[in-house]
mmCIF file of C-alpha atoms and ligand atoms in Angstrom:
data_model
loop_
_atom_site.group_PDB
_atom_site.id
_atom_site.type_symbol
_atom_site.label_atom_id
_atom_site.label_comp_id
_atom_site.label_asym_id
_atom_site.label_seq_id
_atom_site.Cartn_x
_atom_site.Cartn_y
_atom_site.Cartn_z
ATOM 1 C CA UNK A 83 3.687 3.195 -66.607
ATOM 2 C CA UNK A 84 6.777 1.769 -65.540
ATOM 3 C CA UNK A 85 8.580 -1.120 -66.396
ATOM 4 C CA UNK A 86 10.327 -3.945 -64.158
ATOM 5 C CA UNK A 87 12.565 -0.831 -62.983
ATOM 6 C CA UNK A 88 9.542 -0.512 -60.712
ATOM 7 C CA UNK A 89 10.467 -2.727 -57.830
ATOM 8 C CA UNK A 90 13.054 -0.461 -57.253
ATOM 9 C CA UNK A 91 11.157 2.531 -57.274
ATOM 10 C CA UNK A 92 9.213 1.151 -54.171
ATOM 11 C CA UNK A 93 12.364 0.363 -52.523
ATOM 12 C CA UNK A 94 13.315 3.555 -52.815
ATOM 13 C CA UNK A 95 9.875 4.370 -51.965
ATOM 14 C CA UNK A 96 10.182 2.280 -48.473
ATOM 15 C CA UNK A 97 13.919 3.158 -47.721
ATOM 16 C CA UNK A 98 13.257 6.945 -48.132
ATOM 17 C CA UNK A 99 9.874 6.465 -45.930
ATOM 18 C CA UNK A 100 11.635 4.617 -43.358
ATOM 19 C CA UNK A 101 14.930 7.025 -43.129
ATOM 20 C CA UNK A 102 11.950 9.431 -42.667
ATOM 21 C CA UNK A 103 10.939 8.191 -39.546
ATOM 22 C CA UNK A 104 13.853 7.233 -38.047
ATOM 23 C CA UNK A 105 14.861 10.857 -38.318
ATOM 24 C CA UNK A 106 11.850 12.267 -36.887
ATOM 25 C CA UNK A 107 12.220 8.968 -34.237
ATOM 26 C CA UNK A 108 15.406 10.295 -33.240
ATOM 27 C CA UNK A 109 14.475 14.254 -33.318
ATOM 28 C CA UNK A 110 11.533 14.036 -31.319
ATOM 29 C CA UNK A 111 13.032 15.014 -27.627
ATOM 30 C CA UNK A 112 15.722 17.434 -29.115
ATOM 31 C CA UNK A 113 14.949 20.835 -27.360
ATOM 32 C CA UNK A 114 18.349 22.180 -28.186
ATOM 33 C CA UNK A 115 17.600 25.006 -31.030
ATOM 34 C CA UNK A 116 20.594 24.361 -32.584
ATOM 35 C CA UNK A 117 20.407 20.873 -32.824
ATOM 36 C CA UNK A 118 16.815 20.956 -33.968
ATOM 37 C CA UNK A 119 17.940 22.692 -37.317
ATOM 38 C CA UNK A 120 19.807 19.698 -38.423
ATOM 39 C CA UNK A 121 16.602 17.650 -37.820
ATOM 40 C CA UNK A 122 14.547 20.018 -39.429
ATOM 41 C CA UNK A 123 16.915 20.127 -42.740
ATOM 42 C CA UNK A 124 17.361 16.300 -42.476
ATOM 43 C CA UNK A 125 14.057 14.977 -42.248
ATOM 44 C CA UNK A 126 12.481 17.105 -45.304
ATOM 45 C CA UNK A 127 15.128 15.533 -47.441
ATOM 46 C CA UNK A 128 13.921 11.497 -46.964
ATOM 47 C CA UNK A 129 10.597 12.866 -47.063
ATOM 48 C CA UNK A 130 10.631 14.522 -50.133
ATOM 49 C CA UNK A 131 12.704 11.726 -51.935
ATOM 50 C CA UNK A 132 9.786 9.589 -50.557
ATOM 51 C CA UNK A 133 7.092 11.697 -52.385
ATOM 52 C CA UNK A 134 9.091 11.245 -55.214
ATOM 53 C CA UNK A 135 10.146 8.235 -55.030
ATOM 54 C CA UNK A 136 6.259 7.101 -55.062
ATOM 55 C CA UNK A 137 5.463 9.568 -58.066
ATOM 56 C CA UNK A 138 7.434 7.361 -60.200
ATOM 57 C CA UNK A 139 6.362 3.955 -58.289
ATOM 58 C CA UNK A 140 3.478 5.061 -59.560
ATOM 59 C CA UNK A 141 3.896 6.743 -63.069
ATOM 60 C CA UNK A 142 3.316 10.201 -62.185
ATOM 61 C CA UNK A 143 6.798 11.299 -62.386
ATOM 62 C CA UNK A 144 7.815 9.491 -66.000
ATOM 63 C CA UNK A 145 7.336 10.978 -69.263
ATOM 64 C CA UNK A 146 8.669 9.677 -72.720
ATOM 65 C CA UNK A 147 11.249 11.501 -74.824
ATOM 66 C CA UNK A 148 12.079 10.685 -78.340
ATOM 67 C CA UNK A 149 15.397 11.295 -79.643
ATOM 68 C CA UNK A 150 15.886 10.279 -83.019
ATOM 69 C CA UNK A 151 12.794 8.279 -83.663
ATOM 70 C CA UNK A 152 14.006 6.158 -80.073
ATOM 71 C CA UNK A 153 11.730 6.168 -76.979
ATOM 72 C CA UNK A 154 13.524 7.242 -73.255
ATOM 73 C CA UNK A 155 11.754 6.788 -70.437
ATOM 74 C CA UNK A 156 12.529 9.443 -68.647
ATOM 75 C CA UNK A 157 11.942 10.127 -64.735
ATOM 76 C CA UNK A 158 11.955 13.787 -64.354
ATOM 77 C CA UNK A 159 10.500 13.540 -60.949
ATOM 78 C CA UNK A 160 14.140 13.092 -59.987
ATOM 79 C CA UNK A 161 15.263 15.928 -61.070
ATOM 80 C CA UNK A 162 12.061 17.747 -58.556
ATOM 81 C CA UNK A 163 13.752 15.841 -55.779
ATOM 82 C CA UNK A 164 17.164 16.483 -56.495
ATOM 83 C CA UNK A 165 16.192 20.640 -56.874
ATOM 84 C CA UNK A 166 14.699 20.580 -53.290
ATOM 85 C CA UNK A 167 16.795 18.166 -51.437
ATOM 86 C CA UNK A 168 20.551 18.444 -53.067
ATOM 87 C CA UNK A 169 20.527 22.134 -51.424
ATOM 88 C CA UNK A 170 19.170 21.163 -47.921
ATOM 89 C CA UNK A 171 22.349 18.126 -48.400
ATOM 90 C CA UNK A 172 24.415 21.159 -48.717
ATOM 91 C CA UNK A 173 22.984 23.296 -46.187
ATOM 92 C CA UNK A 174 23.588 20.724 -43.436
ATOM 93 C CA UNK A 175 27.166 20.372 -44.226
ATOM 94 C CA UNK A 176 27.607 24.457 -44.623
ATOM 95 C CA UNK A 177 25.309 24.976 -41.038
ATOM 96 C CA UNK A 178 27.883 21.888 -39.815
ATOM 97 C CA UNK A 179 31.091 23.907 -40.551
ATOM 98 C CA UNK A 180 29.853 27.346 -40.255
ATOM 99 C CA UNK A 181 30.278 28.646 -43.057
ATOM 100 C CA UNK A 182 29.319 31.861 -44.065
ATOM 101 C CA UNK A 183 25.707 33.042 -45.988
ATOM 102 C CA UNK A 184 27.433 33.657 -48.883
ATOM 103 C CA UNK A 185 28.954 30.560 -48.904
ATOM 104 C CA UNK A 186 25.621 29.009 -48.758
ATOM 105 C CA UNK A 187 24.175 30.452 -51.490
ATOM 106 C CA UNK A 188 27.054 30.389 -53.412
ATOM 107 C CA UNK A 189 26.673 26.547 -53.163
ATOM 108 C CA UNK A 190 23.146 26.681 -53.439
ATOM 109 C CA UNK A 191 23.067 28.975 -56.496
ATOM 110 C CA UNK A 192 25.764 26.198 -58.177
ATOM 111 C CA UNK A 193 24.105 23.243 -57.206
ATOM 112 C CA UNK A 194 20.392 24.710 -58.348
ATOM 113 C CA UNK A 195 21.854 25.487 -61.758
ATOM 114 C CA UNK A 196 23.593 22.233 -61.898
ATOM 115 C CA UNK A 197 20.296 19.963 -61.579
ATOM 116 C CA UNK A 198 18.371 22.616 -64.245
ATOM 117 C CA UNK A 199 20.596 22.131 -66.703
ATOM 118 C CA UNK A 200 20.537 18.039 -65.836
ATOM 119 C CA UNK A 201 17.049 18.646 -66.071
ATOM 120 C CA UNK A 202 17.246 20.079 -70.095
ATOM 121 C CA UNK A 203 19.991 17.561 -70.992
ATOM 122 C CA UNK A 204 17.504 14.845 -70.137
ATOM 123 C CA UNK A 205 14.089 16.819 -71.807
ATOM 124 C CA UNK A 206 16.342 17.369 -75.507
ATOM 125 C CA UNK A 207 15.381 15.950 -78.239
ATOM 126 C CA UNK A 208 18.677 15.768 -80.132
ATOM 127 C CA UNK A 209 22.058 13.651 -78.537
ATOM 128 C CA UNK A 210 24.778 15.826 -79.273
ATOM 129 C CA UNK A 211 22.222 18.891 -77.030
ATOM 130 C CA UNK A 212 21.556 16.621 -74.189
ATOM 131 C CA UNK A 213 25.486 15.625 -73.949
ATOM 132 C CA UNK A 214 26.476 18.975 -74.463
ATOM 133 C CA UNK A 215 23.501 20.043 -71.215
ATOM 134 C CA UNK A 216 25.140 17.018 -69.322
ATOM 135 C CA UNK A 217 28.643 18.867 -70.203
ATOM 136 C CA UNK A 218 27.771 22.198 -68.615
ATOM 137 C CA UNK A 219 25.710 20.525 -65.380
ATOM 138 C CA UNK A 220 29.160 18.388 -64.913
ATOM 139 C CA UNK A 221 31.493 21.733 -65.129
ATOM 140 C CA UNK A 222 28.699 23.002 -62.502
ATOM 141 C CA UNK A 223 29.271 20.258 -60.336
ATOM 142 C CA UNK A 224 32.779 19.980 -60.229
ATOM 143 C CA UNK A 225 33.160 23.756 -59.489
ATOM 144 C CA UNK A 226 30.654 22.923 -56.928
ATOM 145 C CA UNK A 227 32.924 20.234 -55.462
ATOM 146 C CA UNK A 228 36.149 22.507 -55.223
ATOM 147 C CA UNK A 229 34.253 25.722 -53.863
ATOM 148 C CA UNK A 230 32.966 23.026 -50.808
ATOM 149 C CA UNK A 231 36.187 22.179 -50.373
ATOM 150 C CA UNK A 232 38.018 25.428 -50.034
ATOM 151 C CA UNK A 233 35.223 26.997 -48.078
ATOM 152 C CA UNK A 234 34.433 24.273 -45.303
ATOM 153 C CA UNK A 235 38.392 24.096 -45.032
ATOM 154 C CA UNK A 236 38.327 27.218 -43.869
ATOM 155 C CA UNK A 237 35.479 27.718 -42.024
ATOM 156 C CA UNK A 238 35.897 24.316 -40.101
ATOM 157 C CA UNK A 239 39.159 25.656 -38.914
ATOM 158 C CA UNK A 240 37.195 27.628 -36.801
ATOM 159 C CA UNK A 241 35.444 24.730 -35.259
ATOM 160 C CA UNK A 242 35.924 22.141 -32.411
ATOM 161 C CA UNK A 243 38.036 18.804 -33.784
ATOM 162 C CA UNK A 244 35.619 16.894 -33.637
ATOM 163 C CA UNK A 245 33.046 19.137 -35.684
ATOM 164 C CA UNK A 246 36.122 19.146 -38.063
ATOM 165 C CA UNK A 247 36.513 15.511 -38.448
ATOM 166 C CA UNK A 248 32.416 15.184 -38.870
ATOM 167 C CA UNK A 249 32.689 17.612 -41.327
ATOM 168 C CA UNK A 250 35.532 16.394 -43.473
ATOM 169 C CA UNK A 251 33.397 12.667 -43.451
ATOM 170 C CA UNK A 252 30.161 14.048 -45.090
ATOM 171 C CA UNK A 253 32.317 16.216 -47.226
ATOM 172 C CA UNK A 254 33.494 12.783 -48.398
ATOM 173 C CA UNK A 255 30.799 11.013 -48.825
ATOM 174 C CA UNK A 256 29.084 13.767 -50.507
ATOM 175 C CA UNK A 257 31.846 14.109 -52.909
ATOM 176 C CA UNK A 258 32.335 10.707 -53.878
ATOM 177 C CA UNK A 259 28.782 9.868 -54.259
ATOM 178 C CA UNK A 260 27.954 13.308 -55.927
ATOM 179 C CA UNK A 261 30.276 12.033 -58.596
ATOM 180 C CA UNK A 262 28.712 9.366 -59.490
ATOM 181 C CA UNK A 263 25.293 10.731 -60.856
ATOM 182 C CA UNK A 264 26.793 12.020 -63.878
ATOM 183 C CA UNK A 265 28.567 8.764 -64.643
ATOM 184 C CA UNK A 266 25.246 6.792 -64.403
ATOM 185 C CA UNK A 267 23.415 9.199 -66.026
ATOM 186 C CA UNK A 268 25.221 9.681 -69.126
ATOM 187 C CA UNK A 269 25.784 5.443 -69.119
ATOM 188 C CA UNK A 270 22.498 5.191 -68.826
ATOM 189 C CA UNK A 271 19.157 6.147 -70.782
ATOM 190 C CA UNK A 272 19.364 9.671 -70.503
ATOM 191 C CA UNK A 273 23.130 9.449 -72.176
ATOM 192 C CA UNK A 274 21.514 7.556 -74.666
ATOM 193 C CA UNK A 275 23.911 4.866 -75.400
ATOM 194 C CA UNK A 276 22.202 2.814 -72.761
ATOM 195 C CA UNK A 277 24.952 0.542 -71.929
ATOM 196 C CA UNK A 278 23.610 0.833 -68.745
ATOM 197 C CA UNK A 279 19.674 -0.711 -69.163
ATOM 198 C CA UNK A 280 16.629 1.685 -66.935
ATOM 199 C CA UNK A 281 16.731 -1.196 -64.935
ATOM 200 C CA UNK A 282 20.107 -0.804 -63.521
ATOM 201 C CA UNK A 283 20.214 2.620 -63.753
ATOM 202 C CA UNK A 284 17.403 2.501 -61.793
ATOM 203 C CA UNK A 285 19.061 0.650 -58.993
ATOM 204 C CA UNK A 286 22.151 2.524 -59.092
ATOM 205 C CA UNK A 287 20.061 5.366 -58.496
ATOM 206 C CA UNK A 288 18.443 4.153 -55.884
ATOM 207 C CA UNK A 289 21.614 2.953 -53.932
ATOM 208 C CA UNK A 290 23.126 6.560 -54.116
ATOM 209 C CA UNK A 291 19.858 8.417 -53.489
ATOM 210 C CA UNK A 292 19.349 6.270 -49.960
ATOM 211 C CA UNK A 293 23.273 6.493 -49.008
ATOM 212 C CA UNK A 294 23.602 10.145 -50.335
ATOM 213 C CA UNK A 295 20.257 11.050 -47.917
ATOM 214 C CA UNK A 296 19.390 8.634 -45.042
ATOM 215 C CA UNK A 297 22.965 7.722 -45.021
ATOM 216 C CA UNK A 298 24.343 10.790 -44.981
ATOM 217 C CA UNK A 299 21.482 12.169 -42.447
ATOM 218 C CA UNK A 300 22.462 8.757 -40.094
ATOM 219 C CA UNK A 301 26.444 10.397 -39.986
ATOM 220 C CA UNK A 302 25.418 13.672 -39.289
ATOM 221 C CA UNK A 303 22.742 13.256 -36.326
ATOM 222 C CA UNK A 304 24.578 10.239 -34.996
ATOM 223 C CA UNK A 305 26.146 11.874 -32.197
ATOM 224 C CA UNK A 306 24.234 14.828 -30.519
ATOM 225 C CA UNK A 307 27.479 15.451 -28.186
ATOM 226 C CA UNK A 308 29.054 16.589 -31.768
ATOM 227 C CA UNK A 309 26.075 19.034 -32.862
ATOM 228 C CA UNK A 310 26.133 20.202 -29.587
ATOM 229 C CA UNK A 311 29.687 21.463 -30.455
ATOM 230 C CA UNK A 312 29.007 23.316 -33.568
ATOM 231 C CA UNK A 313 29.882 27.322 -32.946
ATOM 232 C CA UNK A 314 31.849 27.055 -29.467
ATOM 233 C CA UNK A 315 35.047 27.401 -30.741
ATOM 234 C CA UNK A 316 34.297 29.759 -33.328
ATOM 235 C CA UNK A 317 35.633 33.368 -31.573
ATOM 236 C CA UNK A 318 35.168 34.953 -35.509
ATOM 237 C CA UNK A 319 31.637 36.403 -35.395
ATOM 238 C CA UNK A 320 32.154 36.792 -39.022
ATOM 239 C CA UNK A 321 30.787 33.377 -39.890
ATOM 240 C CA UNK A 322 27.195 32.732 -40.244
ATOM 241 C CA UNK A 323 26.286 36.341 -39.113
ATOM 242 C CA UNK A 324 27.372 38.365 -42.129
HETATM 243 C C1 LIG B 603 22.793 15.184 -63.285
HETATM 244 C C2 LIG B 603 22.773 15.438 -64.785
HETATM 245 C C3 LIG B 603 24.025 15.126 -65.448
HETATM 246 C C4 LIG B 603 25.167 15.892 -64.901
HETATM 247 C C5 LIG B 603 25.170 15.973 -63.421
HETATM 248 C C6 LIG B 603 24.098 15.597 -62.647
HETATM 249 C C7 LIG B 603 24.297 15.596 -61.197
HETATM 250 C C8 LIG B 603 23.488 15.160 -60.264
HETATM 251 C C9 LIG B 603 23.749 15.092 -58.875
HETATM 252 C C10 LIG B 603 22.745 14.662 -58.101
HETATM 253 C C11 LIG B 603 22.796 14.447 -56.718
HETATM 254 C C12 LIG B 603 21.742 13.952 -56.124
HETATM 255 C C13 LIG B 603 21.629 13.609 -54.762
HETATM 256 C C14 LIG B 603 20.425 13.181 -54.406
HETATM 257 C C15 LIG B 603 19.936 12.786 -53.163
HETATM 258 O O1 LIG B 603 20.376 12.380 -52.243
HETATM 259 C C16 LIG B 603 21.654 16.003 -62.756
HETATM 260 C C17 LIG B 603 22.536 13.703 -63.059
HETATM 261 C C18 LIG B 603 26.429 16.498 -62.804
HETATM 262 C C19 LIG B 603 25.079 15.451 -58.326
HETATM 263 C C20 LIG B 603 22.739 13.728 -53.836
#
């Protein structure tokens, strides 16, 4: 079961729940097709953080892992979210900029292999294994970050300012949050050092799950007169067809 870390599990729990609703809140009149895929793509990512969120509130999503005759308590259920809704994150911000299919699944592929390998690095038994797993999903991320980069660059310079200067925010916020998951994670318990303790990690995690989902979801459907944008500049028919 969990520890003391558990209060902010159900925080998480709560926050993701109530992101959840204020999505769906905000959604429900949308007729605009268009429009309605960002609330489609943004509410299933609270939601499923919620589910998971309460699977380790609850136990379900912890297991135990020894590495050298120590005990980590280890919250793979994370890693469940993370595989479902890092690529809708990215799918947003691709659909935002219209950027090609390719693109998408180029990101998509990266991102999918990124959290799998996480997912090992945190499972291994031996230290040097899981930092060298941790290694690989942090090459995988970083790649990740410059291929976002270069492709919304040039597929928002198809788009209305506006859409541009939307997209260029969550690009920020994605990057500099994004970043910060493999800092806590190999500071923390799954690094093994632990000179961060579950219970901060925990929290950190927490904070950047709710500002990299409901935050990030709050930016992007802000401002309807902005999604409403998306696509009437863009002359190319290249993008988002092909
Ligand atoms: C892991 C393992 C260690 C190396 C790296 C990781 C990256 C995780 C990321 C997670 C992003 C999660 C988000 C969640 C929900 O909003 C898996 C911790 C690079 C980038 C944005």
């Amino acid at each position: 079961m969990p520890g003391s870390e558990s209060i902010w599990l159900w925080i998480g729990t709560i926050g993701m729940a109530l992101g959840m609703l204020a999505f769906i809140a905000r959604g429900w009149n949308v007729t605009d097709e268009e429009q309605k895929r960002f609330y489609v793509l943004t509410i299933f990512i609270p939601a499923t953080a919620a589910v998971a969120y309460f699977s380790m509130a609850t136990g379900f999503g912890l297991t135990e892992i020894t590495v050298n005759g120590q005990v980590l308590d280890i919250y793979w259920a994370r890693y469940a979210d993370w595989l479902i809704t890092t690529p809708l994150l990215l799918i947003d911000l691709a659909l935002l900029a219209q950027a090609s299919r390719n693109t998408i699944y180029t990101l998509v592929g990266l991102d999918v292999l990124m959290i799998l390998t996480g997912l090992v690095g945190a499972l291994a038994a031996t230290p040097a294994v899981r930092i060298v797993w941790w290694g690989i999903s942090t090459a995988l991320l970083l790649f990740l970050l410059y291929f976002l980069v270069e492709s919304l660059n040039e597929a928002a310079s198809r788009q209305t300012e506006s859409v541009r200067n939307l997209t260029t925010t969550l690009r920020n916020m994605l990057i500099v949050l994004w970043l910060a998951y493999p800092v806590v994670w190999i500071l923390g318990t799954e690094g093994t050092i632990a000179l961060i303790p579950l219970y901060v990690e925990t929290a950190a995690f927490m904070v950047l799950d709710l500002t990299a989902k409901v935050g990030f979801g709050y930016v992007l459907l802000r401002s309807h007169s902005v999604l409403d944008q998306v696509g009437s500049v863009d002359s190319a028919p290249s993008a988002a067809v092909d």
